[in-house]
Coordinates of C-alpha atoms in Angstrom, one line a residue:
X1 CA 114.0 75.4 72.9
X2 CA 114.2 75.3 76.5
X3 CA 111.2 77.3 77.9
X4 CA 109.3 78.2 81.6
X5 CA 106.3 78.0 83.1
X6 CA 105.0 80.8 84.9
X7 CA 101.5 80.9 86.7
X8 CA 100.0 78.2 84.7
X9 CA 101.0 79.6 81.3
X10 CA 104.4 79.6 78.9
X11 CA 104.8 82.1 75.9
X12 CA 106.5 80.4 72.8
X13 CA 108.2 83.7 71.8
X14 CA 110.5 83.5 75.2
X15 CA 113.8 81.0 75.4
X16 CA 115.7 80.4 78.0
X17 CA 119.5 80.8 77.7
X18 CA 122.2 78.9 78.5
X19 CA 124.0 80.7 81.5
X20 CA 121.1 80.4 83.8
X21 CA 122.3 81.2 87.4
X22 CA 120.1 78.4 89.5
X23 CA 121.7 78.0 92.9
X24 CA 121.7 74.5 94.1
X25 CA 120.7 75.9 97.2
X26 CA 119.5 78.7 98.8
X27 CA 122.3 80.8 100.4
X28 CA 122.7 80.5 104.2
X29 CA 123.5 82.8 107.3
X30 CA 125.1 81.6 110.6
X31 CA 125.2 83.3 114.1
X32 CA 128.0 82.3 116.2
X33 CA 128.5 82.2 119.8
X34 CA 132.0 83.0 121.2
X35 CA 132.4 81.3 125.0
X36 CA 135.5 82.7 126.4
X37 CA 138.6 79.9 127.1
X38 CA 136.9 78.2 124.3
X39 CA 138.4 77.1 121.6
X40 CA 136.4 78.1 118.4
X41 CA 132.8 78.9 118.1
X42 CA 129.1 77.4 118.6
X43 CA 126.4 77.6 116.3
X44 CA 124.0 79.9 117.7
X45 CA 121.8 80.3 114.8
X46 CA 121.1 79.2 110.7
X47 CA 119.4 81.5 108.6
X48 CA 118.2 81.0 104.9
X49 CA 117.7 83.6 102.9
X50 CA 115.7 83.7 99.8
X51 CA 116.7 81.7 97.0
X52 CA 117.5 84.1 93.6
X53 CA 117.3 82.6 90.1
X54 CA 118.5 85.3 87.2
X55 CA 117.3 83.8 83.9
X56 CA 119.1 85.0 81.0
X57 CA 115.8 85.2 78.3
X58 CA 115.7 85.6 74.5
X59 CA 112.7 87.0 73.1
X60 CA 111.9 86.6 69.2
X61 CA 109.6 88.6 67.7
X62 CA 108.5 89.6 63.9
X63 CA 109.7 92.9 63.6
X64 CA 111.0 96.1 66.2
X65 CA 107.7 97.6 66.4
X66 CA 106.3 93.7 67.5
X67 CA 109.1 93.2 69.8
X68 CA 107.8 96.2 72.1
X69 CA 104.4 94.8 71.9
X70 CA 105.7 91.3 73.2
X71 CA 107.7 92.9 75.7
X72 CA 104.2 94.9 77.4
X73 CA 102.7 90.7 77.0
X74 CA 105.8 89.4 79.0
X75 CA 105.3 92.4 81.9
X76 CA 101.0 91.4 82.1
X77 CA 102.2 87.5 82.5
X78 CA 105.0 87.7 84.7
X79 CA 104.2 90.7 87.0
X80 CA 102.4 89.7 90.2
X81 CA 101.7 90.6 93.5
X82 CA 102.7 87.3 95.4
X83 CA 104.9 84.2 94.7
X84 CA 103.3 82.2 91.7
X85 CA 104.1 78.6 90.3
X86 CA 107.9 78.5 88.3
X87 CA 108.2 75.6 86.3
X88 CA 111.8 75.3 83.7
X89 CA 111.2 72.4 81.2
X90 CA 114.5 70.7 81.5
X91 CA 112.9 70.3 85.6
X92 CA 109.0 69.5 84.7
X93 CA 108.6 67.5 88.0
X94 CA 109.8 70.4 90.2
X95 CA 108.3 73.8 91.2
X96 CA 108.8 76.9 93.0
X97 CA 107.1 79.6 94.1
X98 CA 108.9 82.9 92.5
X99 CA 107.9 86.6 92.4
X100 CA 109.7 88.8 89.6
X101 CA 112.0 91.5 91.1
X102 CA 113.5 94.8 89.4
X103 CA 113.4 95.8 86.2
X104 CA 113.9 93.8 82.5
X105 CA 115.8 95.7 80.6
X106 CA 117.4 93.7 76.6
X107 CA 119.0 94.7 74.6
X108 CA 117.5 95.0 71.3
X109 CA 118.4 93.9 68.0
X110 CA 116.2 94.3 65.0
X111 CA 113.3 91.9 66.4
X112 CA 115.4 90.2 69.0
X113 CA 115.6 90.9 72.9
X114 CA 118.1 89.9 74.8
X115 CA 117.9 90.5 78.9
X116 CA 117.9 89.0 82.2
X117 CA 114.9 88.3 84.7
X118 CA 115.1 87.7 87.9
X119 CA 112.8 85.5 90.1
X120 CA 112.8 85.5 94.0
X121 CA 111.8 82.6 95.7
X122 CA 110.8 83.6 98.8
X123 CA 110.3 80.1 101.1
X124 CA 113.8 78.7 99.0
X125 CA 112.2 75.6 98.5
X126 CA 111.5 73.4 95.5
X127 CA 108.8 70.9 95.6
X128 CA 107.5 67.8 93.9
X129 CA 104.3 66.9 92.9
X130 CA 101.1 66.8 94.9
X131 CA 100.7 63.4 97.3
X132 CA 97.5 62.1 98.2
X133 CA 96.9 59.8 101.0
X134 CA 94.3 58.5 103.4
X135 CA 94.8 57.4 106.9
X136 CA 92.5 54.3 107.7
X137 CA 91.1 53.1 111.1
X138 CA 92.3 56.6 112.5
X139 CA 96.4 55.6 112.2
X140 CA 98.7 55.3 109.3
X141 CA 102.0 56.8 108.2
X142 CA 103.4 58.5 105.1
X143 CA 106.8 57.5 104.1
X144 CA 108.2 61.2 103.0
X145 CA 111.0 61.6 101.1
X146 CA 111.8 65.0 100.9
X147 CA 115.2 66.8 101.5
X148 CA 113.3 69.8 103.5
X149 CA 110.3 69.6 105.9
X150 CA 106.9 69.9 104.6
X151 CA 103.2 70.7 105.9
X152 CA 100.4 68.7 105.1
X153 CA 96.5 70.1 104.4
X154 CA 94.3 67.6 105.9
X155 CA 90.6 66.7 104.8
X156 CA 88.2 65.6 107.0
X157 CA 84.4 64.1 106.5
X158 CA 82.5 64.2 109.9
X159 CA 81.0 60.8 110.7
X160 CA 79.3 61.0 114.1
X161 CA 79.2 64.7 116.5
X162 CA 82.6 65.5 117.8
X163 CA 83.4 67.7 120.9
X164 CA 87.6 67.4 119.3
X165 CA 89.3 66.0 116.7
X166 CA 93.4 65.1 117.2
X167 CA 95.9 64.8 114.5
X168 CA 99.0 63.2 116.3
X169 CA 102.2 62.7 115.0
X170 CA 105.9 62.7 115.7
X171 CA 106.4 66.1 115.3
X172 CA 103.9 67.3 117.0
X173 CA 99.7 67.6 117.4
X174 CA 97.0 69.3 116.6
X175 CA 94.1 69.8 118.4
X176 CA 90.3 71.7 117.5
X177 CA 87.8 71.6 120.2
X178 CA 88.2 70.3 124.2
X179 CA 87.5 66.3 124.8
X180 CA 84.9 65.6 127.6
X181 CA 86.1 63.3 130.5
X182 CA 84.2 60.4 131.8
X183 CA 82.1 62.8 134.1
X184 CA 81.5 64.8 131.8
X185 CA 78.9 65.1 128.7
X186 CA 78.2 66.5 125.4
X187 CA 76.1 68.9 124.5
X188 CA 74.3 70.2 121.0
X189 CA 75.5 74.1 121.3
X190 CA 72.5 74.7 118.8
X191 CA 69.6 73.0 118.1
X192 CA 67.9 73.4 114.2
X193 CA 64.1 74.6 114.5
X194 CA 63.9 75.4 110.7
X195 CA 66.3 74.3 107.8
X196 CA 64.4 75.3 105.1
X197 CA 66.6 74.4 101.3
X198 CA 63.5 77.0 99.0
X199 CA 62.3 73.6 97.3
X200 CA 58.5 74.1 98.2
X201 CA 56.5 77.5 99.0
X202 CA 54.1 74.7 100.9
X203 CA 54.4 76.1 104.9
X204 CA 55.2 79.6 103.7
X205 CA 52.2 82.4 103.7
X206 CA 52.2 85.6 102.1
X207 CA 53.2 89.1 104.2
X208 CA 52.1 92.0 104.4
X209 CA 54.4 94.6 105.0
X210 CA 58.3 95.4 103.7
X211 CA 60.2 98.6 104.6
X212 CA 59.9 101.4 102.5
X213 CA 57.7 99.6 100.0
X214 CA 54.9 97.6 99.3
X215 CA 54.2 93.9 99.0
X216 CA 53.8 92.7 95.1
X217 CA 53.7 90.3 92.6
X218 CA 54.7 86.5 93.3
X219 CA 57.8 84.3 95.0
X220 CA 58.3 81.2 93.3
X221 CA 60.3 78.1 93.4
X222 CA 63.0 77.5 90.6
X223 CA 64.4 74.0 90.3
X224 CA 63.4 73.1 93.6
X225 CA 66.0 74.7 95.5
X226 CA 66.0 78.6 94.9
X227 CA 62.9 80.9 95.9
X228 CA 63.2 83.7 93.1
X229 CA 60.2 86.4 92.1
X230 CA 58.7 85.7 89.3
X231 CA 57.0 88.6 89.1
X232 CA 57.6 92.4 91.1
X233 CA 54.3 94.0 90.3
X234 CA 54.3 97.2 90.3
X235 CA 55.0 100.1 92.6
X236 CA 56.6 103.8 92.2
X237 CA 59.4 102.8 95.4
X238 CA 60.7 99.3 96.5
X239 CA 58.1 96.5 95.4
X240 CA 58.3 93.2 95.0
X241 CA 56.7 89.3 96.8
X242 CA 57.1 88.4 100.3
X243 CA 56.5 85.6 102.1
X244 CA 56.5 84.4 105.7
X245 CA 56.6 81.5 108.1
X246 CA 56.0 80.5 111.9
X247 CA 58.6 78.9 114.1
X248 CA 57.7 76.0 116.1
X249 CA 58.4 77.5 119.0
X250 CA 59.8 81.5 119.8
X251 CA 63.4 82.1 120.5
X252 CA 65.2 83.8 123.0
X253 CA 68.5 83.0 122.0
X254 CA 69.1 82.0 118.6
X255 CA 71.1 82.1 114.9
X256 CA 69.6 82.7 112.1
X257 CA 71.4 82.6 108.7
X258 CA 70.5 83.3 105.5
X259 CA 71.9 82.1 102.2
X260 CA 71.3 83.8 99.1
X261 CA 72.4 85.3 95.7
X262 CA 72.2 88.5 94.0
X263 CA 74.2 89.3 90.9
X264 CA 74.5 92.9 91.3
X265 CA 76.9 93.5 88.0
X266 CA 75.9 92.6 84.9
X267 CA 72.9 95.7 84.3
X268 CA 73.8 99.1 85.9
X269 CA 70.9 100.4 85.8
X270 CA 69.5 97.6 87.8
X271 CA 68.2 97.9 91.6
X272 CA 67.3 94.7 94.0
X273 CA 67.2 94.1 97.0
X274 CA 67.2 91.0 99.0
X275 CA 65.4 90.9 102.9
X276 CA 64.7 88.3 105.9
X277 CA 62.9 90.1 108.9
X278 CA 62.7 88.6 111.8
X279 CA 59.7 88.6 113.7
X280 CA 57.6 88.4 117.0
X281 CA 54.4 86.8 117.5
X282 CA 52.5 90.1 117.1
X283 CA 54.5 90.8 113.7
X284 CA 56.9 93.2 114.9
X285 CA 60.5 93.7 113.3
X286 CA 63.1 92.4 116.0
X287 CA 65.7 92.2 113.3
X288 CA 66.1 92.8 109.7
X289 CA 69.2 91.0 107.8
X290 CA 69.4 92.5 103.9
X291 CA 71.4 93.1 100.6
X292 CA 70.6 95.5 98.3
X293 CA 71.9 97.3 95.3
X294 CA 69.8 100.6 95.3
X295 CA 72.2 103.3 93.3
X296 CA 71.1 104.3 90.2
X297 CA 73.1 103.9 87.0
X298 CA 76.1 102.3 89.7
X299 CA 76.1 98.1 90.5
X300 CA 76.7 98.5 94.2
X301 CA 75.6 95.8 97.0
X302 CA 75.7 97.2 100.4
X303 CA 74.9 94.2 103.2
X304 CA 72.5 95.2 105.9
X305 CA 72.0 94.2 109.7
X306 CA 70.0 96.0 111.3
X307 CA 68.3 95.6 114.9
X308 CA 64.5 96.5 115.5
X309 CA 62.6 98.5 112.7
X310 CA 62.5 101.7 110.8
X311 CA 62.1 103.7 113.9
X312 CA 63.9 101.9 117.0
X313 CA 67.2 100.3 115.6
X314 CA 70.7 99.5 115.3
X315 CA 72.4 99.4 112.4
X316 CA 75.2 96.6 112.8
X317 CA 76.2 96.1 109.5
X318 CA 75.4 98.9 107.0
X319 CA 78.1 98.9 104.3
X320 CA 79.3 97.8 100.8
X321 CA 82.5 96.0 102.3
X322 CA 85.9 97.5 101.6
X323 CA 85.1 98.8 98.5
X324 CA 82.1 99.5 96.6
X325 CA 82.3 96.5 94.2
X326 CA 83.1 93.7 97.1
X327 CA 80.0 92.0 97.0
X328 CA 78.5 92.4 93.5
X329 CA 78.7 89.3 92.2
X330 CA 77.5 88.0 96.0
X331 CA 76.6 84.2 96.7
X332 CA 77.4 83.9 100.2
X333 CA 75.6 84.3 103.8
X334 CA 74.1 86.9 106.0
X335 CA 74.4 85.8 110.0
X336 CA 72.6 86.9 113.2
X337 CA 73.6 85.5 116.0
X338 CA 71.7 86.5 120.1
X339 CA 73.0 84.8 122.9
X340 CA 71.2 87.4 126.1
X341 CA 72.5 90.5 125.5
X342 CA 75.1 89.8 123.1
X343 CA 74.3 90.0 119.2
X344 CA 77.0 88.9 116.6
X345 CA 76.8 89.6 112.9
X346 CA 78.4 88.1 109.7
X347 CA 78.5 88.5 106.4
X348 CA 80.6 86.4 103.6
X349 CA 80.6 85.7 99.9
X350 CA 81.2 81.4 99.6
X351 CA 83.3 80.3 97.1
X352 CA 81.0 78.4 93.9
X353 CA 83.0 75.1 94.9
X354 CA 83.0 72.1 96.5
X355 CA 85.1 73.9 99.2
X356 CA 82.6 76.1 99.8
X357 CA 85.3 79.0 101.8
X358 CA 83.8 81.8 103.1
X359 CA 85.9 84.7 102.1
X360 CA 85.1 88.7 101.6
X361 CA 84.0 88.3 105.2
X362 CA 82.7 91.5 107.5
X363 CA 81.8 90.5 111.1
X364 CA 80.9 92.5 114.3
X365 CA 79.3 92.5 117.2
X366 CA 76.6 94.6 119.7
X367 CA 76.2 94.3 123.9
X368 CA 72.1 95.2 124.0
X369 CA 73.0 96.7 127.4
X370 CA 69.5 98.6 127.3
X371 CA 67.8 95.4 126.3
X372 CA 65.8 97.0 123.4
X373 CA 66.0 94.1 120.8
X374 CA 65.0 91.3 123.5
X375 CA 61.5 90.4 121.5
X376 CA 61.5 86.5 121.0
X377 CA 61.5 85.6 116.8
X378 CA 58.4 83.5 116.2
X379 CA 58.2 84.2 112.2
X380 CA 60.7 84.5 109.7
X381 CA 60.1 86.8 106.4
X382 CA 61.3 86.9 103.1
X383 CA 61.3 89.6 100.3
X384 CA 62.6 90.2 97.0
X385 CA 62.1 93.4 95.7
X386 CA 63.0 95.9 93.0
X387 CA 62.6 100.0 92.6
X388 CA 60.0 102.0 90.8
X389 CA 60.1 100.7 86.8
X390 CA 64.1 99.4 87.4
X391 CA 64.9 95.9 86.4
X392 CA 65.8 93.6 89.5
X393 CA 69.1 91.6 89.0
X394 CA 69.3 88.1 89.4
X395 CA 68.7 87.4 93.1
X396 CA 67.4 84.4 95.1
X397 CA 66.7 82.9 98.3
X398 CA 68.6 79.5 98.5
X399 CA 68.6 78.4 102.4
X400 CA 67.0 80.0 105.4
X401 CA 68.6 78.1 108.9
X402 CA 67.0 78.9 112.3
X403 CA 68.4 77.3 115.3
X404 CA 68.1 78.1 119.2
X405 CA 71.3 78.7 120.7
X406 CA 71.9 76.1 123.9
X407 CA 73.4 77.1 127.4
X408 CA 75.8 74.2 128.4
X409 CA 75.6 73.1 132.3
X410 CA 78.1 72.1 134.6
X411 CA 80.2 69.5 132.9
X412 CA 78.8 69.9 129.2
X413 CA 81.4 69.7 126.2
X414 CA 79.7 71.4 123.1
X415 CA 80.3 69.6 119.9
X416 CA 82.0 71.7 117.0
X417 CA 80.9 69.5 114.3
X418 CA 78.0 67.3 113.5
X419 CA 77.6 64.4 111.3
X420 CA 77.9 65.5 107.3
X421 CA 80.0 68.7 108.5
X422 CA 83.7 69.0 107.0
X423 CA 86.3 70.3 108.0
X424 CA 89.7 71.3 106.3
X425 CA 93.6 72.2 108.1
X426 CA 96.1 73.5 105.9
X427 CA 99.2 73.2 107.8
X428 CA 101.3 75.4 105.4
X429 CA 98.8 78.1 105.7
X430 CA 97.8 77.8 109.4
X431 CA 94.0 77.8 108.3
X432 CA 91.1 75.9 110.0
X433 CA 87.9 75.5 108.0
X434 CA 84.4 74.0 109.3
X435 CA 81.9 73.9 106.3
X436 CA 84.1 76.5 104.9
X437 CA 84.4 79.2 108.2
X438 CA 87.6 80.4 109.5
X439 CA 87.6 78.6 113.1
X440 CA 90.7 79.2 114.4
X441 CA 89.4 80.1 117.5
X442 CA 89.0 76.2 118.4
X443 CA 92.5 75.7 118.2
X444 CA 93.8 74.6 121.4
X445 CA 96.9 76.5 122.9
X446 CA 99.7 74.3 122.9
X447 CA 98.8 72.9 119.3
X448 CA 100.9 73.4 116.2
X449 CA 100.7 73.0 112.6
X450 CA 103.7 70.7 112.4
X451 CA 105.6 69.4 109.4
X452 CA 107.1 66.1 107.9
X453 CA 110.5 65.1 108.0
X454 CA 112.2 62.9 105.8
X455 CA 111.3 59.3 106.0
X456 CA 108.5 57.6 108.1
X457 CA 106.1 59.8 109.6
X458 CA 103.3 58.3 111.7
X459 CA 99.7 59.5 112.4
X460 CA 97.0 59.1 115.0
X461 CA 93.6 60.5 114.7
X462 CA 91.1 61.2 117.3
X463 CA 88.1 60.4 118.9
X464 CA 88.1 57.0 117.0
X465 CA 85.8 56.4 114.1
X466 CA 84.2 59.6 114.1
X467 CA 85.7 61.1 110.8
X468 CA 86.9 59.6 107.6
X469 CA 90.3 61.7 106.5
X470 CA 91.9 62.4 103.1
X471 CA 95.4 64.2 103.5
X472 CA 97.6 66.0 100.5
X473 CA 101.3 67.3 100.9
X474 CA 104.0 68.3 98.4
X475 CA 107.8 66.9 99.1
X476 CA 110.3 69.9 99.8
X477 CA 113.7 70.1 98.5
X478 CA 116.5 72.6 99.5

């Protein structure tokens, strides 16, 4: 019985007919340009269009009334929003990428259906299976033997700080980051004053204070890397442990980011919240970064950046995302960011992978023309807390990173990565990744994600030495 593959998954109760229409190709378009006192024509232009497959399909079921319930399985499977892995068995070693178009329509006999469906293969292309490959000593090639161009993703492990990192090849380069000429120097763009992982309460004292509640019960330390509350204590509003610690030295300008989770789903009823002030030496609020879920009866996180305190403030970031569920199930980051005036905020969920992409991402920033949130941070503050006699979801503390932000001098190249950093570049989706952040803005103007072409296809990395990389493609066929 000849079957497909769609999305990962094949139904036994669907055949394939003969009579397939599978175009060797996908259909092309020409422009032509007529030159006067010419004979014939030039090629001005070659479109391809999308490539169209319509699958004759048999489906078997048990009786007429099972028939319409396999037919309402075959819609859920095959009915997506974008292109998804196609897969026919007598072609295991090839896929496309196919979206179902129109309607499916058999013709029904007893516990038979007969029809046709129709995939759309939007990019035209067939491919083979993943390649993986490594350059060494920062050149290489790949020998590609594809019948269309490709684009690679390419892997990189940070060995040593890096102000650029190359990829050159024969179709073209990309380039991250500006290179440093021989008058010119380096420079740490930030500088870590506290990287603090939640393995030990040892350095943190308790606070006193929390917005709109009281302090109570106790923080604690689970499995050495999360800072959770073992206990709220009691209170008729927000209550719940806090805990704060000193900077070695107060910042003017400076990002601080905190990593946490808080599963705001599985309890309705239940209302958390998780909060880092920031603090001057006398203990007052320069900046308050926050997620909470306080709705009653309603999981709902709603991220918070907020300048100043209760009274004198600016509310950066006040909102559940872009729609009241986004962040529920949030394990991500919450970013401040001063540099003078200038504050920039971020929030993103991280991906529970060893990709670790940021993704469900708000970011925005604030001029502080009136230069009312100018108080140097000396303290940083933590607080887990729940409402009244609610039960707090699960929420944690899992990294708190302060670092003062650096002004370069005259001739002073930042770096973009340090060592243990990685960073990802997937050609086919014009995406650059450092520790998992969109940074296309590094990407210098006259770079391009380029592809293979068939046969040899050489590589230079650069600076030398500074990063180890790890490459993957699929060949293309027309």
């Amino acid at each position: 019985m000849n079957q497909l593959t769609f999305n990962g998954e094949s139904r036994q109760y669907l055949q394939v007919l003969k009579g397939s229409n599978r175009p060797s190709w996908a259909p092309r378009e020409i422009e032509w340009i007529d030159i006067p006192g010419r004979a014939g024509s030039l090629v001005s232009k070659v479109k391809t269009k999308v490539k169209v497959y319509n699958i004759p399909v048999l489906i078997n079921g048990n009786s007429i009334s099972h028939l319409q319930q396999l037919k309402e399985d075959l819609a859920d499977w095959l009915l997506h929003e974008e292109p998804k892995e196609l897969i026919f068995d007598d072609e295991p070693d090839r896929v496309m990428y196919a979206i179902v178009e129109g309607s499916f329509d058999p013709e029904e006999i007893v516990n038979y259906g007969k029809g046709v469906i129709t995939f759309i293969i939007p990019d035209s292309y067939k491919y083979g299976p993943e390649r993986i490959g490594t350059i060494s000593n920062d050149a290489g090639y790949i020998d590609y033997n594809g019948t269309a161009e490709t684009k690679p993703t390419f892997s990189f492990d940070v060995l040593a700080p890096i102000t650029h990192l190359d990829i050159v090849g024969d179709n073209g380069y990309m380039r991250i980051g500006d290179p440093y000429t021989v008058e010119e120097t380096p420079f740490e763009p930030e500088t870590i004053i506290l990287n603090d992982n939640m393995s030990t309460l040892t350095g943190w004292g308790p606070a006193s204070s929390v917005d709109g509640g009281i302090v109570a019960g106790q923080m604690s330390v689970l499995n050495s890397n999360d800072f959770i509350a073992s206990d709220y204590g009691n209170g008729s509003a927000w209550h719940g442990p806090s805990v704060k610690k000193s900077l070695p030295q107060q910042l003017q300008d400076f990002k601080v980011e905190c990593y946490f989770r808080q599963a705001a789903y599985v309890n309705p009823k239940d209302t958390g919240r998780v909060e880092l002030y920031l603090l001057d030496i006398n203990n007052n609020v320069i900046a308050k970064l926050a997620m909470a879920d306080a709705w009653k009866n309603m999981p709902k996180n709603r991220a918070e950046v907020r300048l100043g305190d209760t009274s004198n403030n600016n509310y950066m970031i006040n909102t559940s995302g872009e729609t009241d569920t986004w962040w529920n199930n949030f394990q991500g980051v919450v970013r401040l960011e001063r540099i003078g005036t200038k504050f920039f905020a971020y929030v993103a969920n991280i991906t529970r992978d060893s990709a670790s992409k940021h993704f469900r991402i708000w970011h925005t920033g604030f001029d502080d023309l009136d230069k009312k949130f100018q108080g140097k941070v000396a303290q940083v503050q933590l607080h887990l807390g729940c409402y009244g006699t609610d039960s707090a979801p699960s929420q944690a503390f899992q990294r708190i990173k302060v670092s003062k932000v650096n002004q370069p001098a005259s001739k002073e190249v930042p770096y973009i990565a340090l060592q243990g950093d990685k960073i990802d570049i997937d050609f086919k989706k014009s995406e650059i990744l450092i520790n998992g952040e969109e940074r296309k803005d590094l990407k210098d103007f006259g770079a391009s994600f380029f592809t293979f072409k068939k046969g040899r296809n050489n590589l230079f990395i650069l600076p030398e030495g500074k990063v180890s990389t790890n490459l993957t493609w699929r060949e293309a066929f027309k």
